[in-house]
Short mmCIF file of C-alpha atoms and ligand atoms in Angstrom, two decimals:
data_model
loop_
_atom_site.label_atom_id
_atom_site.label_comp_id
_atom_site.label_asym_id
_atom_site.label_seq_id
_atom_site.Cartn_x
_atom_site.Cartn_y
_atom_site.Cartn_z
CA UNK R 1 -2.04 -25.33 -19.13
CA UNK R 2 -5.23 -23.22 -19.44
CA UNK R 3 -6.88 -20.93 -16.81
CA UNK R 4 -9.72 -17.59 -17.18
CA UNK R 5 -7.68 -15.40 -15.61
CA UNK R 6 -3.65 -15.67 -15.37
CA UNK R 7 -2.58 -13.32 -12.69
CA UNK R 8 1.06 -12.16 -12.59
CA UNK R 9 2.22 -11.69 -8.60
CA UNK R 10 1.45 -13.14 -5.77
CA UNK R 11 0.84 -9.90 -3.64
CA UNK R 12 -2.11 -8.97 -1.92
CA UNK R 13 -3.21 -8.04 -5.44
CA UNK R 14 -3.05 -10.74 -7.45
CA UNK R 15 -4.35 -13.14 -4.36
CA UNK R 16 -7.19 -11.24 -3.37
CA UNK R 17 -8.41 -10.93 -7.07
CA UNK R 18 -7.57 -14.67 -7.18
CA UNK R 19 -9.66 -15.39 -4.07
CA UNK R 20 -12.71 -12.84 -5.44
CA UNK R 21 -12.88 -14.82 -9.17
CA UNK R 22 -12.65 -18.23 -7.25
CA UNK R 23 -16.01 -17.39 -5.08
CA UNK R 24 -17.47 -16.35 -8.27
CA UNK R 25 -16.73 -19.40 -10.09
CA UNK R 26 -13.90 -18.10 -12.32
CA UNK R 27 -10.30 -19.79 -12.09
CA UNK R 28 -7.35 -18.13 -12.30
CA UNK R 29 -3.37 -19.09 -11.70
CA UNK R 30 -0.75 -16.98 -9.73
CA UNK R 31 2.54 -16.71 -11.00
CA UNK R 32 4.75 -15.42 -8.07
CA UNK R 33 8.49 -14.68 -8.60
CA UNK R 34 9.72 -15.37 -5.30
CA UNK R 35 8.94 -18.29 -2.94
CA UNK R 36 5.76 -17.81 -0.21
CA UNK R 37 8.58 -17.19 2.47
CA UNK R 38 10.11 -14.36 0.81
CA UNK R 39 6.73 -12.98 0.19
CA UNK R 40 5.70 -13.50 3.73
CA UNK R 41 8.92 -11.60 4.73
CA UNK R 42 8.31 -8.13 3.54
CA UNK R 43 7.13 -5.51 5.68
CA UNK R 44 4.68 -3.07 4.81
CA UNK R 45 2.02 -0.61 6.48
CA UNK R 46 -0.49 -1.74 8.60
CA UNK R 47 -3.92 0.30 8.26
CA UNK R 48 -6.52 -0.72 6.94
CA UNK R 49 -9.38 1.28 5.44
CA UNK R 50 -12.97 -0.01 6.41
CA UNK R 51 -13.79 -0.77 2.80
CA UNK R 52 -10.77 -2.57 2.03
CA UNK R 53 -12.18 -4.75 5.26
CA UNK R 54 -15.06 -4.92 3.88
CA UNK R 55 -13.86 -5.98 0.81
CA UNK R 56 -11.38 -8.66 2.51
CA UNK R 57 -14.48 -9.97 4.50
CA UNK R 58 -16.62 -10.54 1.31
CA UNK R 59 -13.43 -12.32 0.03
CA UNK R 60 -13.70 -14.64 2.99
CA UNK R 61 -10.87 -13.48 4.25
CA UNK R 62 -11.74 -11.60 7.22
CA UNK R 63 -11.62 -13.80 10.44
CA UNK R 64 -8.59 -13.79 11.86
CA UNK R 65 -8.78 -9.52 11.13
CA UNK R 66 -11.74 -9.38 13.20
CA UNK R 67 -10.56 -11.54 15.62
CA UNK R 68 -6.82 -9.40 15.99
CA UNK R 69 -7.15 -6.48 14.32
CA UNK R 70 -6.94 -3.50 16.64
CA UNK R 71 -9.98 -1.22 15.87
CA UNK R 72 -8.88 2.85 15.99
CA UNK R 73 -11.39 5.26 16.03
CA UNK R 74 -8.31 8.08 16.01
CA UNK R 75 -4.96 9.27 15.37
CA UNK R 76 -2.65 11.48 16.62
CA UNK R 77 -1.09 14.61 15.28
CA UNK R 78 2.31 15.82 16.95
CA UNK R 79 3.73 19.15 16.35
CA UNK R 80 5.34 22.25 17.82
CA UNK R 81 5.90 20.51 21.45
CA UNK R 82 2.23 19.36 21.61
CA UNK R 83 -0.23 16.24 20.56
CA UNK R 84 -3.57 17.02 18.42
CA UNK R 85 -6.04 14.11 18.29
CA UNK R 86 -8.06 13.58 14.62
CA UNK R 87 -11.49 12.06 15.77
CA UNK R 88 -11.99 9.52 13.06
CA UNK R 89 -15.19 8.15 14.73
CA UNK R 90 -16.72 11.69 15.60
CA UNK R 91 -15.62 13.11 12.02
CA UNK R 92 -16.55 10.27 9.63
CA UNK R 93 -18.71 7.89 11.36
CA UNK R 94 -16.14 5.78 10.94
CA UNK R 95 -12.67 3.88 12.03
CA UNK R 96 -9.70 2.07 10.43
CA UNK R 97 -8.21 -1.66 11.27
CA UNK R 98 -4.51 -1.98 12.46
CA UNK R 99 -3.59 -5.34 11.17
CA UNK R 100 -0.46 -5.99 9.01
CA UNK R 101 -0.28 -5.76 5.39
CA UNK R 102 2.11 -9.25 6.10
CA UNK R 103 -1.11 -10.90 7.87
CA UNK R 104 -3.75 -10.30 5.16
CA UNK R 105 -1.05 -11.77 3.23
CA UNK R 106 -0.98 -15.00 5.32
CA UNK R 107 -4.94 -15.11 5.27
CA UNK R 108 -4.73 -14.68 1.22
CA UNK R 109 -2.32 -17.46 0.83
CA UNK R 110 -3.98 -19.25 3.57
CA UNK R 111 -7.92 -19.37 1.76
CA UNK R 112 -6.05 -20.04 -1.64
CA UNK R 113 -4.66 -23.55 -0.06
CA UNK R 114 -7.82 -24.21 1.54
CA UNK R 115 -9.90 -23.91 -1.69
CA UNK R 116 -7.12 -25.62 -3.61
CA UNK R 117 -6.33 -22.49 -5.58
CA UNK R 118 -2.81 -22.95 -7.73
CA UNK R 119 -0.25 -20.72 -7.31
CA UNK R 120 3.37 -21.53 -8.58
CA UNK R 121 6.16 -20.18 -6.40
CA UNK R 122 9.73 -19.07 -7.72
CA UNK R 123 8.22 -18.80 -11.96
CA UNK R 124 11.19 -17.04 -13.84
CA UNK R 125 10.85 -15.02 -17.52
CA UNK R 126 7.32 -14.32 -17.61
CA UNK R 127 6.53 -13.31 -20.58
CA UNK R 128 3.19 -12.37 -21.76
CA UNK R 129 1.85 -13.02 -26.21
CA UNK R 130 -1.47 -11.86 -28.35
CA UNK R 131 -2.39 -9.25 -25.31
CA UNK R 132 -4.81 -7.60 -28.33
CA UNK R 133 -6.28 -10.90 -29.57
CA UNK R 134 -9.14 -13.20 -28.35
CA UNK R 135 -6.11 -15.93 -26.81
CA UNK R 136 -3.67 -14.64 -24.84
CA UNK R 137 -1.05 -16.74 -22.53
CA UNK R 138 2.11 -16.90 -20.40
CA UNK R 139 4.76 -18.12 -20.78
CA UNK R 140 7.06 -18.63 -17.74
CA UNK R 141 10.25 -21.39 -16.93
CA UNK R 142 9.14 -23.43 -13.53
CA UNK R 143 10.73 -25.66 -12.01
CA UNK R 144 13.28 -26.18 -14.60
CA UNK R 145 10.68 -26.75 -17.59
CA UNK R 146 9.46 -23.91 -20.06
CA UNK R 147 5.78 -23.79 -19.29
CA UNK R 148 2.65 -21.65 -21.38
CA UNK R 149 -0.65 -20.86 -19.89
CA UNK R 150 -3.76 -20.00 -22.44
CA UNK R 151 -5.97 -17.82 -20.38
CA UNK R 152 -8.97 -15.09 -21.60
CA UNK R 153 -7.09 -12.50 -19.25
CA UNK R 154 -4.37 -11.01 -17.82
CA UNK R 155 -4.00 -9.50 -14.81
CA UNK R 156 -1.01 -7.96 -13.95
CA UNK R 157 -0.24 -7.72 -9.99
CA UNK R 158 3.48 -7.57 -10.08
CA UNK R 159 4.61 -4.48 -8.22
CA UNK R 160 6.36 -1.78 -9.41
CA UNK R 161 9.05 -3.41 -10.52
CA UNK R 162 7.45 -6.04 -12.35
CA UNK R 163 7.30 -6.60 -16.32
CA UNK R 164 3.58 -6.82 -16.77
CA UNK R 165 3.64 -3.15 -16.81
CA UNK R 166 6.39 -2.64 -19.86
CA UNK R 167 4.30 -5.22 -22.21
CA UNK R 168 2.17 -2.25 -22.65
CA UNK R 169 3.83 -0.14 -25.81
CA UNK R 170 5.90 2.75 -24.45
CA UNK R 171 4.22 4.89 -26.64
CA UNK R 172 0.72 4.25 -25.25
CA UNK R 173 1.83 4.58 -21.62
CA UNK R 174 1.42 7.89 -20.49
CA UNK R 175 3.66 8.28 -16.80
CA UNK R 176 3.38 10.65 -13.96
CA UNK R 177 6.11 10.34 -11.08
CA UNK R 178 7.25 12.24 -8.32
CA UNK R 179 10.37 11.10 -6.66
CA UNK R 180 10.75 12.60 -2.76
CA UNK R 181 14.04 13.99 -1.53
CA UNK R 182 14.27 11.52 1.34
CA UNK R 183 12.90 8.20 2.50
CA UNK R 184 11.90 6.43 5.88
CA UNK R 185 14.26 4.44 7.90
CA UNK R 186 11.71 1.86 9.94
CA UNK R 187 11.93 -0.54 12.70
CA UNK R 188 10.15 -3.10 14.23
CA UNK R 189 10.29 -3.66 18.17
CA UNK R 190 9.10 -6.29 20.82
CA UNK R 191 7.62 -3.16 23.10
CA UNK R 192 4.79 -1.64 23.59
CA UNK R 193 3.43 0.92 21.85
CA UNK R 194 4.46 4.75 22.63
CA UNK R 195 0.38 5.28 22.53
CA UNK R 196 -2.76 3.60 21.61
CA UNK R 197 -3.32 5.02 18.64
CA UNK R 198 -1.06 6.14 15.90
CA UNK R 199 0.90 9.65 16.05
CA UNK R 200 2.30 11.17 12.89
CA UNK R 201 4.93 13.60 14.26
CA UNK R 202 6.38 16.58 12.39
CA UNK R 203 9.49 18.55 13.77
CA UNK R 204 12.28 20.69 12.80
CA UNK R 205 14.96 17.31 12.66
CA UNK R 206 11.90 15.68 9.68
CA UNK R 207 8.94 13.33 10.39
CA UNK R 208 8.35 10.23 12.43
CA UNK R 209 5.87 7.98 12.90
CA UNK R 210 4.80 5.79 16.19
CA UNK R 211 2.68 2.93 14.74
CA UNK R 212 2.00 -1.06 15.96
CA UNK R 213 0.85 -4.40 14.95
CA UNK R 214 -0.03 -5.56 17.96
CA UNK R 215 -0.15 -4.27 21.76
CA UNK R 216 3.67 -6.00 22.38
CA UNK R 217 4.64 -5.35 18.28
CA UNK R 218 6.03 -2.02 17.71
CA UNK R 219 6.33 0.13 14.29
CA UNK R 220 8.50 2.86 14.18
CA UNK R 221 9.39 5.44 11.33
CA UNK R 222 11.78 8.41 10.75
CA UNK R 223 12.10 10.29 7.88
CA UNK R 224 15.83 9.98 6.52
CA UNK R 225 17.73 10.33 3.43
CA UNK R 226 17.07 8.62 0.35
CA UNK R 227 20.65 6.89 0.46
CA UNK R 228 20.59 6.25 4.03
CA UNK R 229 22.41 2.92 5.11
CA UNK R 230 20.11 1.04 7.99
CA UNK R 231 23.41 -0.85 9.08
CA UNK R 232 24.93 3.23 10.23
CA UNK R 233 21.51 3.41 12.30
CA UNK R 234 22.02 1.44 15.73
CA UNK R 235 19.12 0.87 17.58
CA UNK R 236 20.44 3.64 20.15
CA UNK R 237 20.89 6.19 17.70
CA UNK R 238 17.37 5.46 16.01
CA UNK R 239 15.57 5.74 19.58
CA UNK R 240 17.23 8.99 20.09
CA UNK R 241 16.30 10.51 16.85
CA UNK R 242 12.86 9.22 17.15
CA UNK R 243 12.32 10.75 20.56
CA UNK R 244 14.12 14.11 19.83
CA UNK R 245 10.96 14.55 17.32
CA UNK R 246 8.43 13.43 19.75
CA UNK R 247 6.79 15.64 22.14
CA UNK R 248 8.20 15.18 25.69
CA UNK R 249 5.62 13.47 27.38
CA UNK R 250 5.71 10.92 24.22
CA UNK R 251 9.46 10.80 24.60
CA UNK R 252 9.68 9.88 27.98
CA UNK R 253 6.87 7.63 27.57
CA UNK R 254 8.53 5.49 24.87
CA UNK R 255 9.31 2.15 25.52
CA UNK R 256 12.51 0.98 24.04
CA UNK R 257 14.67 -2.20 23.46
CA UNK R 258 16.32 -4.39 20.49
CA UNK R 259 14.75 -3.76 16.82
CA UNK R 260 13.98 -7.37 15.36
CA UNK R 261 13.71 -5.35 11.76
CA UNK R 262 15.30 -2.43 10.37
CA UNK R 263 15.05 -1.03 6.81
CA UNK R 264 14.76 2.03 4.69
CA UNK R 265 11.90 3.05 1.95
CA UNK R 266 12.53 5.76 -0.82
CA UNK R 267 8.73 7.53 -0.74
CA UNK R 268 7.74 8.18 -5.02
CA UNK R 269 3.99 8.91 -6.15
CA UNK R 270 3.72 7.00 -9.54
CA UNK R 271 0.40 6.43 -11.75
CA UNK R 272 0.85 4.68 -14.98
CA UNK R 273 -2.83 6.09 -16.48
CA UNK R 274 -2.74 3.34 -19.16
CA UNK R 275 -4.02 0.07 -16.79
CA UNK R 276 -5.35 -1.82 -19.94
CA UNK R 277 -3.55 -3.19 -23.19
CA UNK R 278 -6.04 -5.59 -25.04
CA UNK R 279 -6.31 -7.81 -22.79
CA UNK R 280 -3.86 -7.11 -20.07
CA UNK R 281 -5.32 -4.99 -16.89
CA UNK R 282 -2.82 -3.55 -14.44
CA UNK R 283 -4.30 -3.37 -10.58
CA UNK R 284 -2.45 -2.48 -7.60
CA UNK R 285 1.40 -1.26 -7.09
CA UNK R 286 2.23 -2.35 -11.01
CA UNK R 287 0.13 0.85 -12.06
CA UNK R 288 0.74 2.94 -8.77
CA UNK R 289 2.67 4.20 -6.05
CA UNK R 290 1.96 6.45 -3.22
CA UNK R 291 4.64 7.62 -0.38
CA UNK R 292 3.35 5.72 2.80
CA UNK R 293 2.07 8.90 4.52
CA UNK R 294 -1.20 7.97 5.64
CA UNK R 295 -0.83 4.08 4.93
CA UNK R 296 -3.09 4.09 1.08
CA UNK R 297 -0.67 1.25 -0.93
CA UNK R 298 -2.65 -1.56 0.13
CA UNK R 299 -5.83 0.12 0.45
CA UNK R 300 -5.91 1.41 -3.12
CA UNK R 301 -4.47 -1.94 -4.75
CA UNK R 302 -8.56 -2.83 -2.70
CA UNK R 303 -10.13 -0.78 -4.53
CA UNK R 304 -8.52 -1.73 -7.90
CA UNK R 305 -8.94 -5.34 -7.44
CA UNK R 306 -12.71 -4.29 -6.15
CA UNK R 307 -13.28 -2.82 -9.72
CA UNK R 308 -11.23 -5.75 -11.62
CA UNK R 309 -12.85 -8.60 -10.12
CA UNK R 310 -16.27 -7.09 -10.58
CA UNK R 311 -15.70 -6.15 -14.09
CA UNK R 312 -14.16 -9.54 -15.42
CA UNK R 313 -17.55 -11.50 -13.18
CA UNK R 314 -19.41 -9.45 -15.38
CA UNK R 315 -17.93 -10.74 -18.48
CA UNK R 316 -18.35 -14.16 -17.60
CA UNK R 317 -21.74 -13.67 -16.07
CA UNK R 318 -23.21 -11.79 -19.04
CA UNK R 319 -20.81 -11.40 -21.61
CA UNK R 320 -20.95 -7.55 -20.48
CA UNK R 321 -17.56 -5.63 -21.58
CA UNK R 322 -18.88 -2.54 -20.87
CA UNK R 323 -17.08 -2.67 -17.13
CA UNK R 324 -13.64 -4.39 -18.33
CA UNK R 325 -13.78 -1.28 -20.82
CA UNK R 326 -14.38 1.07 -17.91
CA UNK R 327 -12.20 -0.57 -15.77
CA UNK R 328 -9.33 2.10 -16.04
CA UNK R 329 -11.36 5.08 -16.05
CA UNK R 330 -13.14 4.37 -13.06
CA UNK R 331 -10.17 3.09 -11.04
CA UNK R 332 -7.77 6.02 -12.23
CA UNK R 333 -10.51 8.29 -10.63
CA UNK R 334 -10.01 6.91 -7.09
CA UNK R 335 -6.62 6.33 -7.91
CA UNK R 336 -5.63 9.47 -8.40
CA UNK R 337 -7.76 11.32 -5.27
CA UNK R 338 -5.83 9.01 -3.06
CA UNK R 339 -2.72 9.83 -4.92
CA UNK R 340 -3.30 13.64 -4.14
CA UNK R 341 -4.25 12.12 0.09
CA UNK R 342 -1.03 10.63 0.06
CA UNK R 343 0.92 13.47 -1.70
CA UNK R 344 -0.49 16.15 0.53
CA UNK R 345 -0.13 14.11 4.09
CA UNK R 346 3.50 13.94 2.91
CA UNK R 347 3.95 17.47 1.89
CA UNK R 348 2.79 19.18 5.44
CA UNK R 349 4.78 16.28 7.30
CA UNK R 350 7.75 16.17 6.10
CA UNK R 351 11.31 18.48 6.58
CA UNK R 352 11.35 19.24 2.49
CA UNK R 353 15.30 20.57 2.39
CA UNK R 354 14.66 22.33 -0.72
CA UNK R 355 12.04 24.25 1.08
CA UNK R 356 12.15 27.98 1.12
CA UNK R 357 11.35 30.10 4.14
CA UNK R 358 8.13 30.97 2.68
CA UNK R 359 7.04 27.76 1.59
CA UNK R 360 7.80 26.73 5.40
CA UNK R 361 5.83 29.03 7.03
CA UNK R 362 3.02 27.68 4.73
CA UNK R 363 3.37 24.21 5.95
CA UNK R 364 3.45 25.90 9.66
CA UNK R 365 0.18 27.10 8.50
CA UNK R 366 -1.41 24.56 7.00
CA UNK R 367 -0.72 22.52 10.16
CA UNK R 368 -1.81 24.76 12.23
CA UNK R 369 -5.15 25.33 10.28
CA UNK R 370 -5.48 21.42 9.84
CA UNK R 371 -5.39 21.34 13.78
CA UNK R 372 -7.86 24.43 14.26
CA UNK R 373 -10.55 23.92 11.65
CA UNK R 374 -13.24 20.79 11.60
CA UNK R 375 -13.81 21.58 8.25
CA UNK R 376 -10.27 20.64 7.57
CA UNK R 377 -9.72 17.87 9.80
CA UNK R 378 -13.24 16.22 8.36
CA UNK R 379 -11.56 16.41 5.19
CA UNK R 380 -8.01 14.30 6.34
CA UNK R 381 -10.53 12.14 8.57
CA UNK R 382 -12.63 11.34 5.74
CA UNK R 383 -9.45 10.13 3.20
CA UNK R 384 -7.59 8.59 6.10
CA UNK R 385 -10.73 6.30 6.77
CA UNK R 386 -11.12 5.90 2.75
CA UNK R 387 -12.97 7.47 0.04
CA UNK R 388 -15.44 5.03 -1.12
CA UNK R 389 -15.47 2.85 -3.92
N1 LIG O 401 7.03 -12.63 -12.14
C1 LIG O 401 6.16 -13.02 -11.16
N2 LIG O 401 5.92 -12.30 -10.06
C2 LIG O 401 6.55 -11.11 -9.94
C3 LIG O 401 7.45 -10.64 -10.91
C4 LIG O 401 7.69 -11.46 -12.05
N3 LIG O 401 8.56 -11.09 -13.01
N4 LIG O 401 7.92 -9.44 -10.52
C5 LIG O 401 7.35 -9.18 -9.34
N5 LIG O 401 6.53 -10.19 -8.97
C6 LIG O 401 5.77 -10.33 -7.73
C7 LIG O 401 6.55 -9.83 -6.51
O1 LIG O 401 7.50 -10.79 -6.04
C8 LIG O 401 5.44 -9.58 -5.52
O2 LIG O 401 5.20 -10.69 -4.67
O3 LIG O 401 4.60 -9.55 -7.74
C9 LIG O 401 4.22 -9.31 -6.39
C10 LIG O 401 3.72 -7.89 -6.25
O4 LIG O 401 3.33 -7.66 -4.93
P1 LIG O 401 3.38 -6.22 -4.23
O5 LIG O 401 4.62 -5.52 -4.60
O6 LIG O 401 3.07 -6.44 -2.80
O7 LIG O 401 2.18 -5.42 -4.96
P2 LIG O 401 0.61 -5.57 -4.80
O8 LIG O 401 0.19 -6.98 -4.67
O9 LIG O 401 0.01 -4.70 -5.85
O10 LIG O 401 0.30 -4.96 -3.38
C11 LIG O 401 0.14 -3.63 -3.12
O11 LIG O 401 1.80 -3.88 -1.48
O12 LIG O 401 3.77 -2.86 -2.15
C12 LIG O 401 2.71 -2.79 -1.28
O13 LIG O 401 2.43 -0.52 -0.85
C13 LIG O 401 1.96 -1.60 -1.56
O14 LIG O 401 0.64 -2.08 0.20
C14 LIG O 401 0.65 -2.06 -1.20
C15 LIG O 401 0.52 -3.41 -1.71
C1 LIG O 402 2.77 1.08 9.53
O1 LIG O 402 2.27 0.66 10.59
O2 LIG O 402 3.69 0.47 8.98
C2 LIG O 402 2.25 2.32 8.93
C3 LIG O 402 1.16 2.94 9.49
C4 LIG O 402 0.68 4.12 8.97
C5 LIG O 402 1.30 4.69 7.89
C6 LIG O 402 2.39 4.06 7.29
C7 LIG O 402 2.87 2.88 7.81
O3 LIG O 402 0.85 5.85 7.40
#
């Protein structure tokens, strides 16, 4: 088997880059792990930032978003007893898209089969050979057989936990990681949501977070421990937590009933700086992490695939390595502002237990500033919305 580009994961990574080389002529071949079901399962945030719809729309991609994505022009921040609205619209110009992470997934998979786009399901022992020569491949077991794909590229898209990321020499991978001391426990609910927009809430019991996919599709987050056990969290004793941290107009206002998911997520910032070995590129959660405070994971795996797919059209369009060279440089530069976004959103939200009483009454402040100053709210308005490519 030979292909241009042999892209490892079938995320929203590895098919939107996929999907971006096919419309410029270039083919490429997912190799996804798990089967489309599995894929289709996992639930992640739901905000998107207007360039990664942008981005989505040039893909072809974009209908069914604009068709049933909800449109926010604001969010919500809730603290000390009281709500405080950001004005994403009158600060930036500009809004965000509430549509699933699990949808755009559907749409990827969903313009792949339509344009007859290969991507093998369930591929075991991926291993990748001659990253620094002209001839790399795969090699991969599917469907019982030992298989090897040629390819000019590599394009790793396999998550955080998957082994495109370790064929780079240890010594040449230079790792920066923050690990939080607690996660969020999350459900999803047939009821409506608490509010129209989305409300970040930040009390004395830890965080929580009233979000939606749709206006009968619920999303609902607490901040928990690390180790915390979903099956000791009955739906009765999640609603009560989650309203003891909402103001009480929000509390009484929230609509309860049966959670039809429940899970927990340990928040980490991770950047692996090296994104290129030969001719291996990293994009998306195989080079980074960010704690979902503020909803950048899929957005920034956007903007990678944004500077990947342009970089390797140029090589095939002109022979021009000049952007493949700068691929990592440039990306690492976004890469990293959202990293601080998402670092910082977490640090004034969040109950940090290891906090001490002075470094509380600086998050008190810092709140309290955010909620006072338009200089600081254009600041969170303009990251929330998206720094641009
Ligand atoms: N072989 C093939 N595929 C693999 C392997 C492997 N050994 N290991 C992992 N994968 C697949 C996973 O099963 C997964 O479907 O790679 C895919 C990676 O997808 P994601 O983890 O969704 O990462 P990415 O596509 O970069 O998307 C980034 O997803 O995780 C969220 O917060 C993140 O929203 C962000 C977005
Ligand atoms: C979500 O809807 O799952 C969501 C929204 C915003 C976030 C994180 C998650 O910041």
């Amino acid at each position: 088997m030979r292909t241009a580009v042999a892209i490892v994961g079938g995320g929203p990574s590895g098919l939107l880059l996929s999907q971006l080389l096919h419309r410029a002529g270039i083919g490429s071949v997912v190799l996804e792990r798990r089967s489309r079901d599995y894929v289709l399962g996992r639930i992640r945030a739901g905000v998107l930032e207007d360039g990664t719809q942008a981005l989505l729309r040039r893909a072809g991609v974009g209908e069914r978003m604009d068709r049933e994505g909800l449109v926010h022009d604001g969010f919500s921040l809730a603290h000390g007893g009281g709500t405080h609205r950001i004005d994403l619209a009158a600060l930036t110009g500009r809004s965000v898209m509430v549509y699933g992470q699990t949808e755009v997934t559907k749409d990827l998979y969903a313009a792949r089969d339509a344009m007859g786009g290969t991507v093998l399901h369930g591929v075991e022992d991926v291993a990748l050979h001659d990253l620094t020569g002209d001839a790399p491949s795969v090699t991969f077991r599917h469907e019982g057989a030992d298989r090897r794909l040629a390819c000019d590229f590599v394009a790793g898209c396999d998550g955080f936990h998957g082994p495109t990321r370790q064929s780079i020499p240890a010594p040449e991978r230079r790792e920066f990681e923050r690990v939080y001391p607690f996660g969020w426990l999350g459900i999803l609910s047939e009821t409506a949501p608490v509010d129209h927009e989305l409300i970040y809430a930040t009390h004395g019991d830890g965080f929580a977070l009233c979000s939606m996919r749709n206006p009968r599709l619920s999303r609902y987050y607490i901040q928990c421990r690390a180790d915390e056990n979903p099956d000791d969290w009955p739906d009765a004793r999640f609603w009560d937590a989650l309203r003891a941290r909402l103001p009480a107009a929000l509390a009484e206002a929230l609509e309860t009933g049966p959670s039809i998911e429940k899970s927990v997520a340990p928040l980490r910032s991770y950047v692996c700086e090296t994104m290129r070995h030969g001719r291996l590129f990293l994009a998306g959660d195989a080079a980074h992490i960010v704690p979902p405070t503020g909803a950048k994971g899929l957005n920034l795996a956007a903007a990678d695939i944004h500077y990947l797919s342009e970089a390797l059209i140029a090589w095939y369009g002109t022979g021009d390595a000049a952007p493949l060279d700068g691929y990592a440089a440039r990306a690492l530069r976004r890469i990293w502002k959202t990293e601080r976004f998402s670092w910082w959103m977490t640090s004034i939200l969040h109950d940090f237990p290891d906090r001490s009483p002075f470094e509380r009454r600086m998050q008190r402040a810092e709140l309290d500033y955010l909620t006072q100053s338009s200089a600081a709210m254009t600041a969170l308005a303009e990251n929330y919305v998206g720094l641009p490519y």
